[in-house]
JSON list of C-alpha atoms in Angstrom, two decimals:
[
{"chain": "A", "resi": 365, "resn": "MET", "atom": "CA", "xyz": [0.14, -0.13, 0.25]},
{"chain": "A", "resi": 366, "resn": "ASN", "atom": "CA", "xyz": [1.85, 3.50, -0.60]},
{"chain": "A", "resi": 367, "resn": "ILE", "atom": "CA", "xyz": [-0.38, 6.36, 0.68]},
{"chain": "A", "resi": 368, "resn": "SER", "atom": "CA", "xyz": [-0.14, 10.36, 1.39]},
{"chain": "A", "resi": 369, "resn": "ARG", "atom": "CA", "xyz": [-2.89, 12.18, 1.52]},
{"chain": "A", "resi": 370, "resn": "ALA", "atom": "CA", "xyz": [-3.46, 16.21, 1.17]},
{"chain": "A", "resi": 371, "resn": "TRP", "atom": "CA", "xyz": [-3.90, 18.43, 4.45]},
{"chain": "A", "resi": 372, "resn": "ASP", "atom": "CA", "xyz": [-7.13, 20.01, 4.34]},
{"chain": "A", "resi": 373, "resn": "TRP", "atom": "CA", "xyz": [-6.68, 23.89, 4.81]},
{"chain": "A", "resi": 374, "resn": "LYS", "atom": "CA", "xyz": [-9.53, 24.81, 5.15]},
{"chain": "A", "resi": 375, "resn": "GLN", "atom": "CA", "xyz": [-9.36, 23.74, 8.24]},
{"chain": "A", "resi": 376, "resn": "GLU", "atom": "CA", "xyz": [-6.64, 25.56, 8.93]},
{"chain": "A", "resi": 377, "resn": "THR", "atom": "CA", "xyz": [-6.38, 28.86, 10.77]},
{"chain": "A", "resi": 378, "resn": "ASP", "atom": "CA", "xyz": [-3.20, 29.12, 12.22]},
{"chain": "A", "resi": 379, "resn": "PRO", "atom": "CA", "xyz": [-0.84, 31.90, 11.24]},
{"chain": "A", "resi": 380, "resn": "PHE", "atom": "CA", "xyz": [1.89, 29.69, 12.11]},
{"chain": "A", "resi": 381, "resn": "TRP", "atom": "CA", "xyz": [2.37, 27.83, 8.62]},
{"chain": "A", "resi": 382, "resn": "LEU", "atom": "CA", "xyz": [2.72, 31.75, 7.06]},
{"chain": "A", "resi": 383, "resn": "LYS", "atom": "CA", "xyz": [6.09, 31.95, 8.18]},
{"chain": "A", "resi": 384, "resn": "PRO", "atom": "CA", "xyz": [9.80, 30.53, 7.38]},
{"chain": "A", "resi": 385, "resn": "SER", "atom": "CA", "xyz": [10.68, 28.30, 9.54]},
{"chain": "A", "resi": 386, "resn": "GLU", "atom": "CA", "xyz": [13.69, 29.11, 11.66]},
{"chain": "A", "resi": 387, "resn": "GLU", "atom": "CA", "xyz": [15.58, 26.11, 9.06]},
{"chain": "A", "resi": 388, "resn": "SER", "atom": "CA", "xyz": [14.95, 28.67, 6.55]},
{"chain": "A", "resi": 389, "resn": "TYR", "atom": "CA", "xyz": [17.37, 31.34, 6.88]},
{"chain": "A", "resi": 390, "resn": "TYR", "atom": "CA", "xyz": [19.96, 28.94, 7.88]},
{"chain": "A", "resi": 391, "resn": "PHE", "atom": "CA", "xyz": [19.11, 26.73, 4.32]},
{"chain": "A", "resi": 392, "resn": "ALA", "atom": "CA", "xyz": [19.39, 29.95, 2.20]},
{"chain": "A", "resi": 393, "resn": "ASN", "atom": "CA", "xyz": [22.48, 30.89, 3.42]},
{"chain": "A", "resi": 394, "resn": "ARG", "atom": "CA", "xyz": [23.36, 27.54, 2.91]},
{"chain": "A", "resi": 395, "resn": "TRP", "atom": "CA", "xyz": [22.16, 27.00, -0.36]},
{"chain": "A", "resi": 396, "resn": "LYS", "atom": "CA", "xyz": [23.89, 30.47, -0.71]},
{"chain": "A", "resi": 397, "resn": "GLU", "atom": "CA", "xyz": [27.31, 30.01, -0.89]},
{"chain": "A", "resi": 398, "resn": "MET", "atom": "CA", "xyz": [26.76, 26.29, -2.06]},
{"chain": "A", "resi": 399, "resn": "ASN", "atom": "CA", "xyz": [26.26, 28.39, -5.96]},
{"chain": "A", "resi": 400, "resn": "PHE", "atom": "CA", "xyz": [22.50, 26.88, -5.98]},
{"chain": "A", "resi": 401, "resn": "LYS", "atom": "CA", "xyz": [20.16, 27.67, -7.89]},
{"chain": "A", "resi": 402, "resn": "ASN", "atom": "CA", "xyz": [17.33, 25.57, -8.48]},
{"chain": "A", "resi": 403, "resn": "LEU", "atom": "CA", "xyz": [15.52, 24.60, -5.45]},
{"chain": "A", "resi": 404, "resn": "LEU", "atom": "CA", "xyz": [12.18, 22.68, -4.55]},
{"chain": "A", "resi": 405, "resn": "ASP", "atom": "CA", "xyz": [9.45, 23.42, -1.66]},
{"chain": "A", "resi": 406, "resn": "PHE", "atom": "CA", "xyz": [8.46, 19.39, -1.67]},
{"chain": "A", "resi": 407, "resn": "GLY", "atom": "CA", "xyz": [5.38, 19.86, -0.32]},
{"chain": "A", "resi": 408, "resn": "CYS", "atom": "CA", "xyz": [5.35, 24.09, 0.18]},
{"chain": "A", "resi": 409, "resn": "GLY", "atom": "CA", "xyz": [1.15, 23.73, 1.72]},
{"chain": "A", "resi": 410, "resn": "LEU", "atom": "CA", "xyz": [1.01, 27.47, 2.00]},
{"chain": "A", "resi": 411, "resn": "GLY", "atom": "CA", "xyz": [4.21, 28.11, -0.22]},
{"chain": "A", "resi": 412, "resn": "ARG", "atom": "CA", "xyz": [6.39, 29.67, 2.46]},
{"chain": "A", "resi": 413, "resn": "HIS", "atom": "CA", "xyz": [8.97, 28.51, 2.49]},
{"chain": "A", "resi": 414, "resn": "SER", "atom": "CA", "xyz": [8.76, 29.24, -1.63]},
{"chain": "A", "resi": 415, "resn": "ILE", "atom": "CA", "xyz": [8.20, 33.41, -1.08]},
{"chain": "A", "resi": 416, "resn": "PHE", "atom": "CA", "xyz": [10.87, 32.75, 1.28]},
{"chain": "A", "resi": 417, "resn": "PHE", "atom": "CA", "xyz": [13.52, 30.93, -0.98]},
{"chain": "A", "resi": 418, "resn": "ALA", "atom": "CA", "xyz": [12.29, 33.19, -4.18]},
{"chain": "A", "resi": 419, "resn": "LYS", "atom": "CA", "xyz": [12.74, 36.64, -1.82]},
{"chain": "A", "resi": 420, "resn": "GLN", "atom": "CA", "xyz": [16.67, 35.50, -1.49]},
{"chain": "A", "resi": 421, "resn": "GLY", "atom": "CA", "xyz": [16.70, 35.31, -5.00]},
{"chain": "A", "resi": 422, "resn": "PHE", "atom": "CA", "xyz": [16.63, 30.95, -6.21]},
{"chain": "A", "resi": 423, "resn": "HIS", "atom": "CA", "xyz": [14.23, 29.75, -8.78]},
{"chain": "A", "resi": 424, "resn": "VAL", "atom": "CA", "xyz": [11.59, 28.30, -6.68]},
{"chain": "A", "resi": 425, "resn": "TRP", "atom": "CA", "xyz": [9.84, 24.86, -7.70]},
{"chain": "A", "resi": 426, "resn": "ALA", "atom": "CA", "xyz": [6.72, 24.40, -5.71]},
{"chain": "A", "resi": 427, "resn": "PHE", "atom": "CA", "xyz": [3.60, 20.92, -6.13]},
{"chain": "A", "resi": 428, "resn": "ASP", "atom": "CA", "xyz": [0.94, 20.30, -2.72]},
{"chain": "A", "resi": 429, "resn": "LEU", "atom": "CA", "xyz": [-1.08, 17.01, -3.59]},
{"chain": "A", "resi": 430, "resn": "SER", "atom": "CA", "xyz": [-3.04, 20.36, -1.77]},
{"chain": "A", "resi": 431, "resn": "GLU", "atom": "CA", "xyz": [-5.05, 22.00, -5.14]},
{"chain": "A", "resi": 432, "resn": "ASP", "atom": "CA", "xyz": [-6.45, 24.04, -2.35]},
{"chain": "A", "resi": 433, "resn": "GLY", "atom": "CA", "xyz": [-2.64, 24.72, -1.08]},
{"chain": "A", "resi": 434, "resn": "VAL", "atom": "CA", "xyz": [-1.18, 25.68, -4.55]},
{"chain": "A", "resi": 435, "resn": "ASN", "atom": "CA", "xyz": [-3.94, 28.43, -5.71]},
{"chain": "A", "resi": 436, "resn": "THR", "atom": "CA", "xyz": [-3.65, 30.49, -1.50]},
{"chain": "A", "resi": 437, "resn": "LEU", "atom": "CA", "xyz": [1.12, 29.79, -3.10]},
{"chain": "A", "resi": 438, "resn": "THR", "atom": "CA", "xyz": [0.26, 30.39, -6.40]},
{"chain": "A", "resi": 439, "resn": "GLY", "atom": "CA", "xyz": [-1.57, 34.13, -5.29]},
{"chain": "A", "resi": 440, "resn": "TRP", "atom": "CA", "xyz": [0.75, 34.61, -2.75]},
{"chain": "A", "resi": 441, "resn": "ALA", "atom": "CA", "xyz": [3.92, 34.89, -5.29]},
{"chain": "A", "resi": 442, "resn": "LYS", "atom": "CA", "xyz": [1.50, 37.27, -7.93]},
{"chain": "A", "resi": 443, "resn": "LYS", "atom": "CA", "xyz": [0.83, 39.38, -5.35]},
{"chain": "A", "resi": 444, "resn": "GLU", "atom": "CA", "xyz": [3.96, 39.27, -3.67]},
{"chain": "A", "resi": 445, "resn": "ASN", "atom": "CA", "xyz": [5.83, 39.72, -8.34]},
{"chain": "A", "resi": 446, "resn": "LEU", "atom": "CA", "xyz": [7.59, 36.38, -7.53]},
{"chain": "A", "resi": 447, "resn": "SER", "atom": "CA", "xyz": [7.52, 34.06, -10.56]},
{"chain": "A", "resi": 448, "resn": "ILE", "atom": "CA", "xyz": [7.28, 30.30, -9.02]},
{"chain": "A", "resi": 449, "resn": "ASN", "atom": "CA", "xyz": [6.55, 27.30, -10.58]},
{"chain": "A", "resi": 450, "resn": "THR", "atom": "CA", "xyz": [3.41, 25.16, -9.41]},
{"chain": "A", "resi": 451, "resn": "HIS", "atom": "CA", "xyz": [2.66, 21.79, -9.60]},
{"chain": "A", "resi": 452, "resn": "ILE", "atom": "CA", "xyz": [0.03, 19.91, -8.20]},
{"chain": "A", "resi": 453, "resn": "CYS", "atom": "CA", "xyz": [0.84, 16.28, -7.64]},
{"chain": "A", "resi": 454, "resn": "ASP", "atom": "CA", "xyz": [1.61, 13.21, -5.99]},
{"chain": "A", "resi": 455, "resn": "MET", "atom": "CA", "xyz": [4.89, 12.88, -3.98]},
{"chain": "A", "resi": 456, "resn": "LEU", "atom": "CA", "xyz": [4.57, 9.62, -4.80]},
{"chain": "A", "resi": 457, "resn": "LYS", "atom": "CA", "xyz": [5.31, 10.32, -8.92]},
{"chain": "A", "resi": 458, "resn": "LEU", "atom": "CA", "xyz": [7.08, 13.56, -9.11]},
{"chain": "A", "resi": 459, "resn": "PRO", "atom": "CA", "xyz": [6.98, 15.09, -12.18]},
{"chain": "A", "resi": 460, "resn": "TYR", "atom": "CA", "xyz": [10.50, 17.05, -12.00]},
{"chain": "A", "resi": 461, "resn": "PRO", "atom": "CA", "xyz": [13.52, 15.26, -14.42]},
{"chain": "A", "resi": 462, "resn": "ASP", "atom": "CA", "xyz": [16.76, 13.93, -13.37]},
{"chain": "A", "resi": 463, "resn": "GLN", "atom": "CA", "xyz": [18.74, 15.90, -11.44]},
{"chain": "A", "resi": 464, "resn": "TYR", "atom": "CA", "xyz": [17.20, 18.75, -12.12]},
{"chain": "A", "resi": 465, "resn": "PHE", "atom": "CA", "xyz": [17.62, 20.29, -8.60]},
{"chain": "A", "resi": 466, "resn": "ASP", "atom": "CA", "xyz": [20.07, 21.86, -6.37]},
{"chain": "A", "resi": 467, "resn": "GLY", "atom": "CA", "xyz": [18.39, 21.54, -3.01]},
{"chain": "A", "resi": 468, "resn": "ILE", "atom": "CA", "xyz": [15.35, 20.10, -2.14]},
{"chain": "A", "resi": 469, "resn": "PHE", "atom": "CA", "xyz": [13.54, 21.75, 1.54]},
{"chain": "A", "resi": 470, "resn": "ALA", "atom": "CA", "xyz": [10.39, 19.05, 3.29]},
{"chain": "A", "resi": 471, "resn": "TYR", "atom": "CA", "xyz": [9.19, 20.82, 5.75]},
{"chain": "A", "resi": 472, "resn": "HIS", "atom": "CA", "xyz": [6.57, 18.33, 8.57]},
{"chain": "A", "resi": 473, "resn": "VAL", "atom": "CA", "xyz": [5.56, 16.34, 4.49]},
{"chain": "A", "resi": 474, "resn": "ILE", "atom": "CA", "xyz": [6.95, 13.06, 3.60]},
{"chain": "A", "resi": 475, "resn": "SER", "atom": "CA", "xyz": [5.66, 11.88, 7.65]},
{"chain": "A", "resi": 476, "resn": "HIS", "atom": "CA", "xyz": [2.63, 11.77, 5.25]},
{"chain": "A", "resi": 477, "resn": "THR", "atom": "CA", "xyz": [2.72, 8.41, 3.43]},
{"chain": "A", "resi": 478, "resn": "ASP", "atom": "CA", "xyz": [3.11, 4.45, 4.49]},
{"chain": "A", "resi": 479, "resn": "THR", "atom": "CA", "xyz": [6.18, 2.65, 4.94]},
{"chain": "A", "resi": 480, "resn": "LYS", "atom": "CA", "xyz": [6.31, 1.69, 1.43]},
{"chain": "A", "resi": 481, "resn": "GLY", "atom": "CA", "xyz": [5.35, 5.28, 0.96]},
{"chain": "A", "resi": 482, "resn": "MET", "atom": "CA", "xyz": [8.72, 5.94, 2.21]},
{"chain": "A", "resi": 483, "resn": "GLU", "atom": "CA", "xyz": [10.53, 3.80, 0.18]},
{"chain": "A", "resi": 484, "resn": "ALA", "atom": "CA", "xyz": [8.94, 4.75, -3.14]},
{"chain": "A", "resi": 485, "resn": "ILE", "atom": "CA", "xyz": [9.83, 9.07, -1.76]},
{"chain": "A", "resi": 486, "resn": "LEU", "atom": "CA", "xyz": [13.30, 8.68, -0.94]},
{"chain": "A", "resi": 487, "resn": "SER", "atom": "CA", "xyz": [13.54, 6.83, -4.67]},
{"chain": "A", "resi": 488, "resn": "GLU", "atom": "CA", "xyz": [12.01, 9.98, -6.60]},
{"chain": "A", "resi": 489, "resn": "ILE", "atom": "CA", "xyz": [13.97, 12.63, -4.59]},
{"chain": "A", "resi": 490, "resn": "HIS", "atom": "CA", "xyz": [17.02, 11.27, -4.57]},
{"chain": "A", "resi": 491, "resn": "ARG", "atom": "CA", "xyz": [15.81, 11.00, -8.66]},
{"chain": "A", "resi": 492, "resn": "VAL", "atom": "CA", "xyz": [15.50, 14.46, -9.07]},
{"chain": "A", "resi": 493, "resn": "LEU", "atom": "CA", "xyz": [18.56, 15.58, -7.19]},
{"chain": "A", "resi": 494, "resn": "LYS", "atom": "CA", "xyz": [21.81, 17.01, -8.62]},
{"chain": "A", "resi": 495, "resn": "PRO", "atom": "CA", "xyz": [24.96, 14.99, -7.73]},
{"chain": "A", "resi": 496, "resn": "ASN", "atom": "CA", "xyz": [26.10, 16.21, -4.10]},
{"chain": "A", "resi": 497, "resn": "GLY", "atom": "CA", "xyz": [22.87, 17.74, -4.18]},
{"chain": "A", "resi": 498, "resn": "GLU", "atom": "CA", "xyz": [21.31, 18.97, -0.19]},
{"chain": "A", "resi": 499, "resn": "ILE", "atom": "CA", "xyz": [17.76, 17.50, 0.94]},
{"chain": "A", "resi": 500, "resn": "PHE", "atom": "CA", "xyz": [16.38, 19.24, 4.14]},
{"chain": "A", "resi": 501, "resn": "LEU", "atom": "CA", "xyz": [13.90, 16.81, 5.26]},
{"chain": "A", "resi": 502, "resn": "SER", "atom": "CA", "xyz": [12.10, 16.50, 8.76]},
{"chain": "A", "resi": 503, "resn": "LEU", "atom": "CA", "xyz": [10.32, 12.73, 10.18]},
{"chain": "A", "resi": 504, "resn": "CYS", "atom": "CA", "xyz": [8.37, 12.92, 12.88]},
{"chain": "A", "resi": 505, "resn": "SER", "atom": "CA", "xyz": [9.93, 10.25, 16.30]},
{"chain": "A", "resi": 506, "resn": "LYS", "atom": "CA", "xyz": [8.14, 6.85, 17.50]},
{"chain": "A", "resi": 507, "resn": "GLU", "atom": "CA", "xyz": [9.18, 8.55, 20.94]},
{"chain": "A", "resi": 508, "resn": "ILE", "atom": "CA", "xyz": [6.43, 10.40, 21.04]},
{"chain": "A", "resi": 509, "resn": "TRP", "atom": "CA", "xyz": [3.20, 10.26, 22.42]},
{"chain": "A", "resi": 510, "resn": "SER", "atom": "CA", "xyz": [1.23, 10.62, 18.97]},
{"chain": "A", "resi": 511, "resn": "TYR", "atom": "CA", "xyz": [2.84, 7.48, 18.01]},
{"chain": "A", "resi": 512, "resn": "LYS", "atom": "CA", "xyz": [3.25, 4.91, 21.64]},
{"chain": "A", "resi": 513, "resn": "GLU", "atom": "CA", "xyz": [0.11, 6.25, 23.15]},
{"chain": "A", "resi": 514, "resn": "ALA", "atom": "CA", "xyz": [-2.78, 7.99, 21.21]},
{"chain": "A", "resi": 515, "resn": "GLY", "atom": "CA", "xyz": [-3.61, 5.11, 20.45]},
{"chain": "A", "resi": 516, "resn": "TYR", "atom": "CA", "xyz": [-4.33, 5.85, 16.92]},
{"chain": "A", "resi": 517, "resn": "PRO", "atom": "CA", "xyz": [-4.84, 3.07, 14.01]},
{"chain": "A", "resi": 518, "resn": "LYS", "atom": "CA", "xyz": [-1.36, 1.60, 12.18]},
{"chain": "A", "resi": 519, "resn": "ILE", "atom": "CA", "xyz": [-1.75, 0.43, 8.91]},
{"chain": "A", "resi": 520, "resn": "ASP", "atom": "CA", "xyz": [0.79, -1.00, 9.23]},
{"chain": "A", "resi": 521, "resn": "ASP", "atom": "CA", "xyz": [4.70, -1.16, 11.31]},
{"chain": "A", "resi": 522, "resn": "ASN", "atom": "CA", "xyz": [5.99, 2.42, 11.63]},
{"chain": "A", "resi": 523, "resn": "THR", "atom": "CA", "xyz": [2.62, 4.53, 9.85]},
{"chain": "A", "resi": 524, "resn": "ILE", "atom": "CA", "xyz": [-1.54, 5.32, 12.15]},
{"chain": "A", "resi": 525, "resn": "VAL", "atom": "CA", "xyz": [-3.96, 7.62, 11.23]},
{"chain": "A", "resi": 526, "resn": "LYS", "atom": "CA", "xyz": [-4.76, 10.82, 12.86]},
{"chain": "A", "resi": 527, "resn": "THR", "atom": "CA", "xyz": [-9.13, 10.41, 13.71]},
{"chain": "A", "resi": 528, "resn": "GLU", "atom": "CA", "xyz": [-9.40, 13.55, 14.97]},
{"chain": "A", "resi": 529, "resn": "GLU", "atom": "CA", "xyz": [-11.52, 16.11, 13.49]},
{"chain": "A", "resi": 530, "resn": "GLY", "atom": "CA", "xyz": [-9.19, 18.61, 11.48]},
{"chain": "A", "resi": 531, "resn": "PRO", "atom": "CA", "xyz": [-6.73, 19.78, 8.47]},
{"chain": "A", "resi": 532, "resn": "GLU", "atom": "CA", "xyz": [-5.00, 15.61, 9.37]},
{"chain": "A", "resi": 533, "resn": "GLN", "atom": "CA", "xyz": [-7.67, 13.85, 9.80]},
{"chain": "A", "resi": 534, "resn": "GLY", "atom": "CA", "xyz": [-7.26, 10.47, 7.98]},
{"chain": "A", "resi": 535, "resn": "VAL", "atom": "CA", "xyz": [-3.80, 11.65, 7.32]},
{"chain": "A", "resi": 536, "resn": "PRO", "atom": "CA", "xyz": [-1.68, 9.08, 7.89]},
{"chain": "A", "resi": 537, "resn": "HIS", "atom": "CA", "xyz": [1.91, 9.67, 9.24]},
{"chain": "A", "resi": 538, "resn": "PHE", "atom": "CA", "xyz": [4.99, 7.65, 9.13]},
{"chain": "A", "resi": 539, "resn": "TYR", "atom": "CA", "xyz": [7.68, 7.23, 12.28]},
{"chain": "A", "resi": 540, "resn": "VAL", "atom": "CA", "xyz": [10.77, 6.45, 13.05]},
{"chain": "A", "resi": 541, "resn": "THR", "atom": "CA", "xyz": [13.82, 6.22, 14.69]},
{"chain": "A", "resi": 542, "resn": "PHE", "atom": "CA", "xyz": [17.56, 6.35, 14.65]},
{"chain": "A", "resi": 543, "resn": "ASP", "atom": "CA", "xyz": [18.77, 3.63, 13.35]},
{"chain": "A", "resi": 544, "resn": "ASP", "atom": "CA", "xyz": [15.40, 3.78, 10.63]},
{"chain": "A", "resi": 545, "resn": "ILE", "atom": "CA", "xyz": [16.97, 6.64, 9.15]},
{"chain": "A", "resi": 546, "resn": "ILE", "atom": "CA", "xyz": [20.37, 5.01, 8.44]},
{"chain": "A", "resi": 547, "resn": "GLN", "atom": "CA", "xyz": [18.26, 2.15, 6.77]},
{"chain": "A", "resi": 548, "resn": "LEU", "atom": "CA", "xyz": [16.14, 4.67, 4.69]},
{"chain": "A", "resi": 549, "resn": "PHE", "atom": "CA", "xyz": [19.29, 6.55, 3.32]},
{"chain": "A", "resi": 550, "resn": "GLY", "atom": "CA", "xyz": [21.23, 4.24, 1.65]},
{"chain": "A", "resi": 551, "resn": "GLU", "atom": "CA", "xyz": [21.52, 6.11, -1.81]},
{"chain": "A", "resi": 552, "resn": "PHE", "atom": "CA", "xyz": [22.77, 9.15, 0.08]},
{"chain": "A", "resi": 553, "resn": "GLU", "atom": "CA", "xyz": [25.21, 9.93, 1.64]},
{"chain": "A", "resi": 554, "resn": "ILE", "atom": "CA", "xyz": [24.06, 11.88, 5.44]},
{"chain": "A", "resi": 555, "resn": "ARG", "atom": "CA", "xyz": [25.70, 14.91, 6.71]},
{"chain": "A", "resi": 556, "resn": "HIS", "atom": "CA", "xyz": [23.07, 16.04, 9.35]},
{"chain": "A", "resi": 557, "resn": "ILE", "atom": "CA", "xyz": [20.85, 15.32, 11.89]},
{"chain": "A", "resi": 558, "resn": "ARG", "atom": "CA", "xyz": [19.07, 16.27, 14.91]},
{"chain": "A", "resi": 559, "resn": "HIS", "atom": "CA", "xyz": [16.32, 15.19, 17.30]},
{"chain": "A", "resi": 560, "resn": "VAL", "atom": "CA", "xyz": [14.87, 17.80, 18.23]},
{"chain": "A", "resi": 561, "resn": "ASP", "atom": "CA", "xyz": [11.50, 17.61, 21.31]},
{"chain": "A", "resi": 562, "resn": "ASP", "atom": "CA", "xyz": [9.30, 21.23, 20.94]},
{"chain": "A", "resi": 563, "resn": "CYS", "atom": "CA", "xyz": [8.52, 20.48, 24.39]},
{"chain": "A", "resi": 564, "resn": "TYR", "atom": "CA", "xyz": [6.89, 23.48, 24.50]},
{"chain": "A", "resi": 565, "resn": "TYR", "atom": "CA", "xyz": [5.24, 26.48, 22.69]},
{"chain": "A", "resi": 566, "resn": "ALA", "atom": "CA", "xyz": [1.96, 28.02, 22.83]},
{"chain": "A", "resi": 567, "resn": "GLY", "atom": "CA", "xyz": [1.84, 28.36, 25.83]},
{"chain": "A", "resi": 568, "resn": "GLU", "atom": "CA", "xyz": [1.52, 24.79, 26.96]},
{"chain": "A", "resi": 569, "resn": "LYS", "atom": "CA", "xyz": [3.60, 21.77, 27.51]},
{"chain": "A", "resi": 570, "resn": "HIS", "atom": "CA", "xyz": [3.53, 19.50, 24.05]},
{"chain": "A", "resi": 571, "resn": "ASN", "atom": "CA", "xyz": [5.43, 16.15, 23.23]},
{"chain": "A", "resi": 572, "resn": "SER", "atom": "CA", "xyz": [6.41, 16.41, 19.35]},
{"chain": "A", "resi": 573, "resn": "LYS", "atom": "CA", "xyz": [9.78, 15.02, 18.56]},
{"chain": "A", "resi": 574, "resn": "HIS", "atom": "CA", "xyz": [10.45, 15.45, 15.07]},
{"chain": "A", "resi": 575, "resn": "TYR", "atom": "CA", "xyz": [14.66, 13.95, 13.44]},
{"chain": "A", "resi": 576, "resn": "PHE", "atom": "CA", "xyz": [15.20, 17.13, 10.96]},
{"chain": "A", "resi": 577, "resn": "ILE", "atom": "CA", "xyz": [17.85, 15.21, 8.16]},
{"chain": "A", "resi": 578, "resn": "LEU", "atom": "CA", "xyz": [20.65, 16.99, 6.13]},
{"chain": "A", "resi": 579, "resn": "ALA", "atom": "CA", "xyz": [21.76, 13.95, 3.45]},
{"chain": "A", "resi": 580, "resn": "LYS", "atom": "CA", "xyz": [23.58, 14.81, 0.26]},
{"chain": "A", "resi": 581, "resn": "SER", "atom": "CA", "xyz": [22.56, 12.91, -3.09]},
{"chain": "A", "resi": 582, "resn": "ARG", "atom": "CA", "xyz": [25.99, 10.54, -4.21]}
]
């Protein structure tokens, strides 16, 4: 089974999803210094990172499975007078040529599939990255409450489906350990892995752990 499913952005009102992540500032500087030109915002959502990277002077491509998300980005880019190439597509099969991108930024998106889907997605990423191109991505940690204790239905050993009402209802979430990452990224050279616990935000305690991975195409 290969599954990917879009967020329902009509149900998401948090302005968090309109502001670039703190990691994007670092990678804008890193990739400028590396003379990267063509970037892919992988699963762009409403387009916050596409807009940010385009403003930094990169040539930006962006896609999402959500038509609402891509339409929001298209309107936003037009308002900002930015040229961003957008597609509505599934991350299991990317509409881009081989070895096309210098860098890929995939923030809180690749996890929205099952185990077989993850293997297919990483194969597609490897296909479209240039030799020595880089991918920065996040994956959900198996140490998190939603995987260990929430009781969500599982569709395989690594994947649960969220059932509560909201933008993620029915969306699969794939979880990993450190050893899982090493096995999954056999086609890549892993440069850096961080295991981050966002334990407090918006005035509340949380148990939200992710792996942040920087890898290079061989």
